[in-house]
Coordinates of C-alpha atoms in Angstrom, one line a residue:
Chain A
X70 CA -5.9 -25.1 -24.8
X71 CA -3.7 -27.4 -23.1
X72 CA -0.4 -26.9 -24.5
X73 CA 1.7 -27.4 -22.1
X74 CA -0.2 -30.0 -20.6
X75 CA 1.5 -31.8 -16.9
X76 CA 4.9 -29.6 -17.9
X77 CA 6.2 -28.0 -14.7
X78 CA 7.3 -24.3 -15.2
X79 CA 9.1 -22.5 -12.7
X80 CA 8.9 -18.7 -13.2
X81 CA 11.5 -16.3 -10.7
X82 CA 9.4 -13.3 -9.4
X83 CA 6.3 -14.2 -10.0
X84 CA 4.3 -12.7 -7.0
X85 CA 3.7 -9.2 -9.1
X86 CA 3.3 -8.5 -12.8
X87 CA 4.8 -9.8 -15.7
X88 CA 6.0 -12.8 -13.5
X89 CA 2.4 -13.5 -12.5
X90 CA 0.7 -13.1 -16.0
X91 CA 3.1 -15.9 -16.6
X92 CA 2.4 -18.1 -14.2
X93 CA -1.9 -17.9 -14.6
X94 CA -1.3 -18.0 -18.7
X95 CA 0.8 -21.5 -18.1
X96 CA -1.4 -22.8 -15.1
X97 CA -4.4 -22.3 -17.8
X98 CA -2.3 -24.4 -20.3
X99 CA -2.3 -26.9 -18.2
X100 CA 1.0 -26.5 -16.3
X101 CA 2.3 -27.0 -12.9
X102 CA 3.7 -24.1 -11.4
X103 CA 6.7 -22.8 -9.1
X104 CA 6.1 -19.7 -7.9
X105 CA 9.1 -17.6 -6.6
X106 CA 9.3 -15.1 -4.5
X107 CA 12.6 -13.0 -2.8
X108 CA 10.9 -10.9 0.4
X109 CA 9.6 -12.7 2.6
X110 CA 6.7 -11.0 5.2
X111 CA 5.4 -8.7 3.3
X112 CA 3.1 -8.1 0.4
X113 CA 5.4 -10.1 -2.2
X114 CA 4.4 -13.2 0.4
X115 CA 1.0 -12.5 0.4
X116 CA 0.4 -12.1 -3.5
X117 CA 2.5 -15.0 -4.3
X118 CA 0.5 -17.4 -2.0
X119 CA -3.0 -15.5 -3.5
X120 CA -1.2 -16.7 -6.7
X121 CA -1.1 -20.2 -5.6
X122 CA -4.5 -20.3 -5.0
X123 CA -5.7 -19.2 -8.0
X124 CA -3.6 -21.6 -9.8
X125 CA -5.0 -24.3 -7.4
X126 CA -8.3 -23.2 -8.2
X127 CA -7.3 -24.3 -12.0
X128 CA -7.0 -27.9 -11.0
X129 CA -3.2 -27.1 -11.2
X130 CA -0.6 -27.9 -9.0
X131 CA 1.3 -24.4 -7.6
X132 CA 4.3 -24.4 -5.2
X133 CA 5.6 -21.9 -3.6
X134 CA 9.4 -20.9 -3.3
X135 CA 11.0 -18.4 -1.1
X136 CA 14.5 -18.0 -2.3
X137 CA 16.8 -15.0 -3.8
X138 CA 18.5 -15.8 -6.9
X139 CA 21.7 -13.3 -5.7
X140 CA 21.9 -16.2 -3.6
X141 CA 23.4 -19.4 -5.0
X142 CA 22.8 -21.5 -1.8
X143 CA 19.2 -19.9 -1.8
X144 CA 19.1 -21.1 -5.9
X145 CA 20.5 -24.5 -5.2
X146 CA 18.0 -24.9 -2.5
X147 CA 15.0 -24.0 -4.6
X148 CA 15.3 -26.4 -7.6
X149 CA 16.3 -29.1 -5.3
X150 CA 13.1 -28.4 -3.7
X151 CA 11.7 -28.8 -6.8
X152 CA 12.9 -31.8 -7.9
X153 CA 11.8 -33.2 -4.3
X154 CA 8.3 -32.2 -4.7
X155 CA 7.7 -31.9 -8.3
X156 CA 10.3 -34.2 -9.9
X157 CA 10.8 -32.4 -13.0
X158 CA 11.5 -29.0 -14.4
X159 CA 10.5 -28.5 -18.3
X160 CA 10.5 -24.9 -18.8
X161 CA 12.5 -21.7 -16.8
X162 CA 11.7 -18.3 -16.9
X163 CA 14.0 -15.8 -15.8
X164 CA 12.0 -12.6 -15.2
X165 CA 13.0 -11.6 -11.4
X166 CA 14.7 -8.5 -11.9
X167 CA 16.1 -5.9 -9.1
X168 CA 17.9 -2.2 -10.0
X169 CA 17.9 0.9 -8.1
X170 CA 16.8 4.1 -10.5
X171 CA 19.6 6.3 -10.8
X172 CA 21.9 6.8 -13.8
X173 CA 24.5 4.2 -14.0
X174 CA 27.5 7.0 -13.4
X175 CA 25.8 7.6 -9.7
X176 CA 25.5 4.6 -8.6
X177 CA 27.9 3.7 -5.5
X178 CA 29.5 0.5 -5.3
X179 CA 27.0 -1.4 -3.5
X180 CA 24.3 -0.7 -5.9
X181 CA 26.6 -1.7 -8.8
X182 CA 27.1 -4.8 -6.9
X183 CA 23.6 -5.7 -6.1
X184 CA 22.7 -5.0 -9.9
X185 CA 25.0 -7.2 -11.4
X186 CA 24.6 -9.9 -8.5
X187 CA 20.2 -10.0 -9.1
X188 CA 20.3 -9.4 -12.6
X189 CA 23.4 -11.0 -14.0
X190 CA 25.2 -13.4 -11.8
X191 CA 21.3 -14.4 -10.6
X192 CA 20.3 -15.1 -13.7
X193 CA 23.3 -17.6 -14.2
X194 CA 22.7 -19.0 -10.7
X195 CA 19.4 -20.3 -12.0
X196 CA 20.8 -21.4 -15.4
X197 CA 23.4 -23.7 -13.8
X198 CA 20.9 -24.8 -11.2
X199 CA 18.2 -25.8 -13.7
X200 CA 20.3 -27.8 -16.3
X201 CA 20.2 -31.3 -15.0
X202 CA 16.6 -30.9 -14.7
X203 CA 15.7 -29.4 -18.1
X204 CA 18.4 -31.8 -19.7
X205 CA 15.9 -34.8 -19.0
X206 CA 13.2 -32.9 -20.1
X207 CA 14.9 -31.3 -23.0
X208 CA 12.9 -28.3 -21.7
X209 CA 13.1 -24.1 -22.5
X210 CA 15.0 -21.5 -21.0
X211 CA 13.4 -18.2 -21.6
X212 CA 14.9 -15.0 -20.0
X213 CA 12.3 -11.7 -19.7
X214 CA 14.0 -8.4 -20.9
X215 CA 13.2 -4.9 -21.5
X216 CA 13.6 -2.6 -24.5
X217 CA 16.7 -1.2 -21.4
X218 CA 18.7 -3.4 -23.2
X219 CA 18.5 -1.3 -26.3
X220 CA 17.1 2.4 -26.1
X221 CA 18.5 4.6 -23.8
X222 CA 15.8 4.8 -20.2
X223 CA 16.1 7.8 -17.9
X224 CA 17.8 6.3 -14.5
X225 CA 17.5 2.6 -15.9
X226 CA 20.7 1.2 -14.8
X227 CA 18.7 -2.4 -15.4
X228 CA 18.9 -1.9 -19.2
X229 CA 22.5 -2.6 -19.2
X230 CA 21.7 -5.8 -17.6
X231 CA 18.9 -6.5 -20.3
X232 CA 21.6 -6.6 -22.7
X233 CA 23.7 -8.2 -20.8
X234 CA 21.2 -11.4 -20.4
X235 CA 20.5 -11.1 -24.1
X236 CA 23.7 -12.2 -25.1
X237 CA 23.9 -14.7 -22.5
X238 CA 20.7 -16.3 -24.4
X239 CA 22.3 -16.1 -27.7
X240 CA 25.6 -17.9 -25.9
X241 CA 23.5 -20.4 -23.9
X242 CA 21.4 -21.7 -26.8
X243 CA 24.2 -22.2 -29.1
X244 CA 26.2 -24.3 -26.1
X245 CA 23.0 -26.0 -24.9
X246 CA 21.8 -26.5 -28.3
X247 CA 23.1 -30.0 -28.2
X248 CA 21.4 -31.2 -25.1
X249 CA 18.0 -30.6 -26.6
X250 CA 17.5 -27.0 -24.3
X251 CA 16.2 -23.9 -26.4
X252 CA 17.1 -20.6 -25.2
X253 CA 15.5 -17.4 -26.0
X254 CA 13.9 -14.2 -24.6
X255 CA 11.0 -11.9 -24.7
X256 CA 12.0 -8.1 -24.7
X257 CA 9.1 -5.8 -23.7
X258 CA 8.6 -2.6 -24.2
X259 CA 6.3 -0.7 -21.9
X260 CA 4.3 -3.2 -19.8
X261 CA 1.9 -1.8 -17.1
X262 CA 3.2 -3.2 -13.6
X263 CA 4.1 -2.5 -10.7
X264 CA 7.6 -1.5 -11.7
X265 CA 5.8 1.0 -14.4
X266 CA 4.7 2.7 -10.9
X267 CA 8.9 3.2 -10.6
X268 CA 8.8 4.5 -13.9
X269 CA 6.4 6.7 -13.7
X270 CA 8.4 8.5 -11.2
X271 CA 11.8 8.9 -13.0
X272 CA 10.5 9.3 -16.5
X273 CA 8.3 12.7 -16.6
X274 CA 6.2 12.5 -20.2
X275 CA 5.8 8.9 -20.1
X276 CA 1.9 9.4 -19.4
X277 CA 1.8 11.3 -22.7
X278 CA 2.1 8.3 -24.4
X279 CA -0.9 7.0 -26.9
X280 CA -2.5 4.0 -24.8
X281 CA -2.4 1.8 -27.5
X282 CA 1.8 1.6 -27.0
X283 CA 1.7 0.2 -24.0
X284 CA 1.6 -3.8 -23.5
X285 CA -0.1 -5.8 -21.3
X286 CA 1.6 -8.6 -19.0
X287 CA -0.8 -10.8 -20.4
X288 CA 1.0 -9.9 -23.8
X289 CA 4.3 -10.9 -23.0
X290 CA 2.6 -13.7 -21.3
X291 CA 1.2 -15.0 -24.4
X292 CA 4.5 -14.7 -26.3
X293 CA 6.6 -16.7 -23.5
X294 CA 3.9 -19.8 -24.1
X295 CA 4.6 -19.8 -27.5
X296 CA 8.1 -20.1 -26.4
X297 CA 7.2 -22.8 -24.5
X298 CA 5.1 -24.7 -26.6
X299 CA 5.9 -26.9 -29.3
X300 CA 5.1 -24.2 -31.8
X301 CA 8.3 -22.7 -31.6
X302 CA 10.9 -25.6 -32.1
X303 CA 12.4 -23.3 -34.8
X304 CA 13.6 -21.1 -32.2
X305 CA 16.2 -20.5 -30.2
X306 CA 19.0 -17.6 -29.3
X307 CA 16.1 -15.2 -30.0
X308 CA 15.2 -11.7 -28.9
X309 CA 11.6 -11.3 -29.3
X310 CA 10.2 -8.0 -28.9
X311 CA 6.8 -7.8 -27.7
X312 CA 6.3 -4.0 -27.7
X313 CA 3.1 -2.7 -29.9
X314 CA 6.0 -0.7 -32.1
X315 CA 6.9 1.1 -29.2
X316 CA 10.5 1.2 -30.9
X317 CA 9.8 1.6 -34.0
X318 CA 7.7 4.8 -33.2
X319 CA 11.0 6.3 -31.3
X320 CA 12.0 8.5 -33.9
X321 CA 14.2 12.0 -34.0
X322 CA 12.9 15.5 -35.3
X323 CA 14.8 16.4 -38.7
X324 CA 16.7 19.4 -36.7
X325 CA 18.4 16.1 -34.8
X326 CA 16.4 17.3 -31.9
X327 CA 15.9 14.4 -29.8
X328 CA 12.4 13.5 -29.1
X329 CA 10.9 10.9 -26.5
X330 CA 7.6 10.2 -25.2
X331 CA 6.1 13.1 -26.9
X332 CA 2.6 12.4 -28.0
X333 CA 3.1 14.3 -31.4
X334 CA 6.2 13.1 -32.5
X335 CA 4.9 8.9 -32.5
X336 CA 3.4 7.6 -35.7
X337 CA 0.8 5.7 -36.4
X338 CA -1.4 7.1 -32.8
Chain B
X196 CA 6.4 29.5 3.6
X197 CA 4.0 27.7 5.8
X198 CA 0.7 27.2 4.5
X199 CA -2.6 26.5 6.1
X200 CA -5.0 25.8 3.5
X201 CA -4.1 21.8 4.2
X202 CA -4.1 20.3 7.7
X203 CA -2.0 17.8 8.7
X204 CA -5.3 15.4 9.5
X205 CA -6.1 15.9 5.7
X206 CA -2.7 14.8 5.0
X207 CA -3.1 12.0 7.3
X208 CA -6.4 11.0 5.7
X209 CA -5.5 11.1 2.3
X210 CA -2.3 9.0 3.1
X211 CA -4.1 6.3 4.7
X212 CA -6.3 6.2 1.4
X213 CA -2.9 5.6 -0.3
X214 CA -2.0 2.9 1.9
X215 CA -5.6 1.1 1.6
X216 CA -5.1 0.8 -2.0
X217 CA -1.6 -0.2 -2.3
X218 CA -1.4 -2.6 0.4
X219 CA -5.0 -3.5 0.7
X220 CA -5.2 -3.5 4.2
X221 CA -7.7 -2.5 6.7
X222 CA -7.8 1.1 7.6
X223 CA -8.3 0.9 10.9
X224 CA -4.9 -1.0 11.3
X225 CA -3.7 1.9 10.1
X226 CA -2.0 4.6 12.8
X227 CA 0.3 7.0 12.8
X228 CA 2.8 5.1 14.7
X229 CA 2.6 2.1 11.9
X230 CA 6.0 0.9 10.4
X231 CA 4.9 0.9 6.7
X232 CA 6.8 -2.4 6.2
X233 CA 7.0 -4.2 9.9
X234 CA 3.0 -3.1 10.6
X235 CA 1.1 -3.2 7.0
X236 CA 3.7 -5.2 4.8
X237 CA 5.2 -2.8 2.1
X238 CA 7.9 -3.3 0.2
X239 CA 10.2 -0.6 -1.9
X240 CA 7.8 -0.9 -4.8
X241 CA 4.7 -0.4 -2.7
X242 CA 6.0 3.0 -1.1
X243 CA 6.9 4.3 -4.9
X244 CA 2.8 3.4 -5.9
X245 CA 1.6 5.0 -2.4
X246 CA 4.2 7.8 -3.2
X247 CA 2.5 8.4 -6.3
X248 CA -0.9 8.8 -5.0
X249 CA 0.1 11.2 -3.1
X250 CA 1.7 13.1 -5.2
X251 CA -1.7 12.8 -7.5
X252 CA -3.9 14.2 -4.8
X253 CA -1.8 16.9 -3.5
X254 CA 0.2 18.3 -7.0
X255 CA 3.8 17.6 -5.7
X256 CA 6.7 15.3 -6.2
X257 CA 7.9 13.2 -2.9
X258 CA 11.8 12.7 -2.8
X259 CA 13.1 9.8 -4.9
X260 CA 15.8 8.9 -3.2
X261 CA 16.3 8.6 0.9
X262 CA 18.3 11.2 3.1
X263 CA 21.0 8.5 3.2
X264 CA 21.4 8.3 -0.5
X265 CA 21.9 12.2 -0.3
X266 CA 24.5 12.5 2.4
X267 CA 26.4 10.1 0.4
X268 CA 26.1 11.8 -3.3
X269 CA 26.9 15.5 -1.1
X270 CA 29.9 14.3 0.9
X271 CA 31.0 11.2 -0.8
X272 CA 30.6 7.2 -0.9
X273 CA 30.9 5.9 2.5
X274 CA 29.7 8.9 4.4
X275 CA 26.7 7.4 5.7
X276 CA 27.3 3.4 4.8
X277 CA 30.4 2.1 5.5
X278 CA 31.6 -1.2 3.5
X279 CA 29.6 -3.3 5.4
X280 CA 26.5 -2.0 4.8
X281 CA 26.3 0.2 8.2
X282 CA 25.5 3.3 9.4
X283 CA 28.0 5.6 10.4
X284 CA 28.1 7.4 13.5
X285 CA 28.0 10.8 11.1
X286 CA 25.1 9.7 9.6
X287 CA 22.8 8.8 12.8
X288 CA 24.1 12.2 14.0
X289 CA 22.1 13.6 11.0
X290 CA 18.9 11.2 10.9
X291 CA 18.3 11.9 14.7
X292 CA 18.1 15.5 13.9
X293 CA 16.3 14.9 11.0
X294 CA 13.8 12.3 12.6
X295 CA 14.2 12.6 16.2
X296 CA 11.6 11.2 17.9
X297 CA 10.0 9.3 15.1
X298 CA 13.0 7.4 14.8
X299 CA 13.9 5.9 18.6
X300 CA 15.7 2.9 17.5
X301 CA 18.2 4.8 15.5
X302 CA 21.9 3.9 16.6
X303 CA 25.6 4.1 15.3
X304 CA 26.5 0.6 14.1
X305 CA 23.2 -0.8 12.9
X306 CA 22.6 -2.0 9.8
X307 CA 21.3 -0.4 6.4
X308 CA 18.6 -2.4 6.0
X309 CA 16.8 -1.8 9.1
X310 CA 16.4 1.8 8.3
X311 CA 13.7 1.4 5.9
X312 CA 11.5 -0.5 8.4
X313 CA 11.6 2.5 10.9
X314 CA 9.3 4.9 8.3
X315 CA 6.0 4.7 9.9
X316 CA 2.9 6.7 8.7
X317 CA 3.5 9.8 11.0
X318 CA 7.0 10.3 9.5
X319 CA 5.3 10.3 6.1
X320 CA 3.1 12.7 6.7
X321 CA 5.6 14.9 7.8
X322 CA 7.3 14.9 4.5
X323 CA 4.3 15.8 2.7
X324 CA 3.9 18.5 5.2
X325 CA 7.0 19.7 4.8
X326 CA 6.7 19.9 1.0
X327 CA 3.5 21.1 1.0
X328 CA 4.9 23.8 3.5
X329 CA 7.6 25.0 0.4
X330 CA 4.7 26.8 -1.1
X331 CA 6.1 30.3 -2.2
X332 CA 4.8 33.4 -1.1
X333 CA 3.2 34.8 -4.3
X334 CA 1.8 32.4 -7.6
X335 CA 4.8 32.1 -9.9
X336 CA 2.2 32.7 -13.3
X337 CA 0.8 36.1 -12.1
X338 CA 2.7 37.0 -8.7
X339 CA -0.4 37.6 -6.5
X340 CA -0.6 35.9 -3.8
X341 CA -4.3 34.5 -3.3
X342 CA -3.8 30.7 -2.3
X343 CA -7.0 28.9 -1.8
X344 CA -7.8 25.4 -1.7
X345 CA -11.4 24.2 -2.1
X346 CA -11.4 20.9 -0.9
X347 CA -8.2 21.1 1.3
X348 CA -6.1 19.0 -0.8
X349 CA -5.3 21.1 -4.3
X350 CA -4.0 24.4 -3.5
X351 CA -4.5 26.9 -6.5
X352 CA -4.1 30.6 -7.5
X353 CA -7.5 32.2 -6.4
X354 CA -6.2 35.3 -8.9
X355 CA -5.0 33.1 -12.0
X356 CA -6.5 30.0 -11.2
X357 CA -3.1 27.7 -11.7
X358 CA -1.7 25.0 -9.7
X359 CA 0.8 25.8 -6.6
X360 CA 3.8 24.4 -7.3
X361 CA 6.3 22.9 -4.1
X362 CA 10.3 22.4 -4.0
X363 CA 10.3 18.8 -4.8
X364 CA 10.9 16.3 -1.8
X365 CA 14.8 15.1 -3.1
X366 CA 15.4 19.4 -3.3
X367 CA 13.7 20.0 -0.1
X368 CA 16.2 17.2 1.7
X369 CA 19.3 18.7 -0.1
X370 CA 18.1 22.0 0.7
X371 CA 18.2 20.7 4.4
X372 CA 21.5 18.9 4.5
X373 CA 23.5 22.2 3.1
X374 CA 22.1 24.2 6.0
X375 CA 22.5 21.6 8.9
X376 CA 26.0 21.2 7.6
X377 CA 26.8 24.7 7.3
X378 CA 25.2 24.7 11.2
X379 CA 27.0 21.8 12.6
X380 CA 29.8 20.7 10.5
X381 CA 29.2 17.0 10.4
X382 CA 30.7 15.8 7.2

């Protein structure tokens, strides 16, 4: 399978999860990749230069980019970097994401700030950044969301954010529709990372869910190549929700009782 | 009340277990003066999965949010972070009592961000400790009290056979803050 054969894709916050399911699923379509990474030091460092390796180990090339998309001097300075060292940019995918877990009515000022500067403003950063790039290649924008953006989420202040991003796709792809650039995201529903570690914490019957509702990274992975590839020229200003019909299977007792997470109340498990 | 039935090695032991498989380091880098993040490279995420395992082995819930993020939801925004992101005089008052010696760099003026660096192992073992310590008196399913713990990490009802339960870590810290303020006045 070599789909996306010598097409450079850069994918923000790759080091961990859905990010790095990402980057090995497009490495193994034949991709070069730009691995990004915000913390610098620790073990976000060391997984995304393990990552490299790997993808090196593909006969792929990998490059590594420290940079935090709050940052717009730190975005301009990655994709010049990559246009330095791997002259082209065909396909972006926006999956870094950063939110503190607390209701959105608690959060103080500087939390609200930092949210809408990661997962917003960020976002946009990396957009802007990109475009010359992916207008030569007439490459793909695809943006990594969360059913947050929909369904209500127990101290998920990032789903307002997910929604947020989702209309900027629908925007993006109609006003970069004529430069040849497709925009479109992947929403997914449960996917176990890292962050599911977060939300295990805040959310207390999650664990009671069936097994077979929860996605893999490798999932979403799959669905963001298909974005990528040539397959899916029909498509653009699209929502795709990759969630085993986690949200279909959301449903309320006839009494109006809400219900959530509660092993007898899902169908089809 | 103060229990017995799990020493503070145990604690120690099982934690360094935690860190091992989170940040897949070596476990005799481990000690109890580590910084989780300067000495064995954690990040926020890592000390949520390490959280977790503890709470796992030992049946309790570790606090969600830090003692900063409490002053400020008990007193008000800017309590303990000013607009530029630093601590204010108020607010080291309260860590030093809170961390004292665990915490020597703490000091009024420095910066948000460097408190997370400044948890090392021993000061999480204390806050397992001290939630493990909230174990009541008597079982709350039958109200005898016959705590036992056969492998010095589970503590259960020797009478009923259920699980202890412990004040969760965010209650335990809010717990704190209402007394030291009704002590000293701070806020």
């Amino acid at each position: 399978m070599n789909i996306l054969k010598d097409k450079v894709v850069l994918i923000t916050g790759s080091s961990r999860g859905i990010g790095r399911a990402i980057a090995k699923k497009c490495a193994l379509a034949g991709a070069d990749i730009v691995v990004n990474y915000r913390k610098s030091g620790g073990s976000s460092q060391a997984q995304a230069e393990e990552l490299c390796t790997e993808i090196e180990k593909m006969g792929r090339r990998a490059l590594i980019v420290h940079a935090d998309i709050a940052a717009r001097d730190s975005v301009k300075g990655m994709f010049n970097e990559v246009n330095e060292k791997m002259g082209k940019l065909d396909h972006l995918i926006l999956n870094a994401a950063k939110a503190p877990f607390k209701p959105l009515e608690k959060l103080f000022e500087r939390e609200l700030r930092q949210l809408v500067d990661t997962n917003y403003i960020g976002n946009i950063f990396c957009i802007q950044a990109a475009l010359p790039m992916l207008e030569k290649t007439g490459g793909k924008i695809i943006f990594i969301s969360s059913l947050g953006s929909r369904f209500y989420n127990q101290a998920y202040p990032l789903g307002s954010m997910k929604a947020a991003m989702e209309s900027v796709i629908r925007d993006c792809a109609e006003s970069l529709r004529t430069k040849n650039i497709s925009v479109n995201a992947v929403c997914g529903g449960i996917v176990k990372t890292d962050s599911f570690k977060v939300l295990r914490q805040f959310w207390d019957n999650i664990d009671m869910l069936p097994a077979g509702l929860y996605v893999e990274p490798e999932e979403i992975a799959d669905v963001v190549l298909f974005l990528c590839s040539e397959a899916s020229r029909g498509i653009t200003g699209q929502t795709i929700v990759v969630d085993k019909g986690l949200s279909n299977a959301i449903c309320r007792t006839p009494g109006g009782e809400e219900v959530r997470g509660k092993k007898d109340n899902l169908i089809n498990n | 009340m103060s229990q017995n039935l799990i020493t503070e090695e145990k604690v120690f032991e099982e934690l360094k277990k935690a860190i091992v498989e989170t940040l897949r380091v070596d476990e005799s880098s481990i000690t109890r003066e580590s910084s989780l993040i300067n000495d064995l490279g954690a990040e926020s995420l890592d000390f949520l999965d390490i959280n977790y395992r503890l709470e796992q082995a030992f049946g309790m819930k570790m606090a969600r949010h830090f003692v900063l993020e409490h002053i400020e939801e008990m007193f008000g925004e800017g309590t303990a972070i000013d607009e530029d992101g630093r601590l204010t005089d108020k607010a080291i008052e309260l860590l030093k009592i809170r961390f004292g010696n665990n915490m020597p760099e703490l000091q009024p003026g420095m910066d948000m961000d460097e408190i997370p660096a400044m948890v090392t192992v021993q000061s999480m073992v204390q806050g397992v400790m001290d939630i493990l310590n909230s174990l009541p008196a008597a079982c709350a399913s039958c109200g005898n009290s016959a705590w036992q713990s056969d492998d010095g990490i589970k503590i259960k009802c020797g009478s009923c056979g259920d699980s202890a339960t412990f004040t969760n870590g965010d209650d335990l810290i809010k717990a704190w803050l209402t007394k030291v303020q009704e002590e000293k006045n701070i806020f």
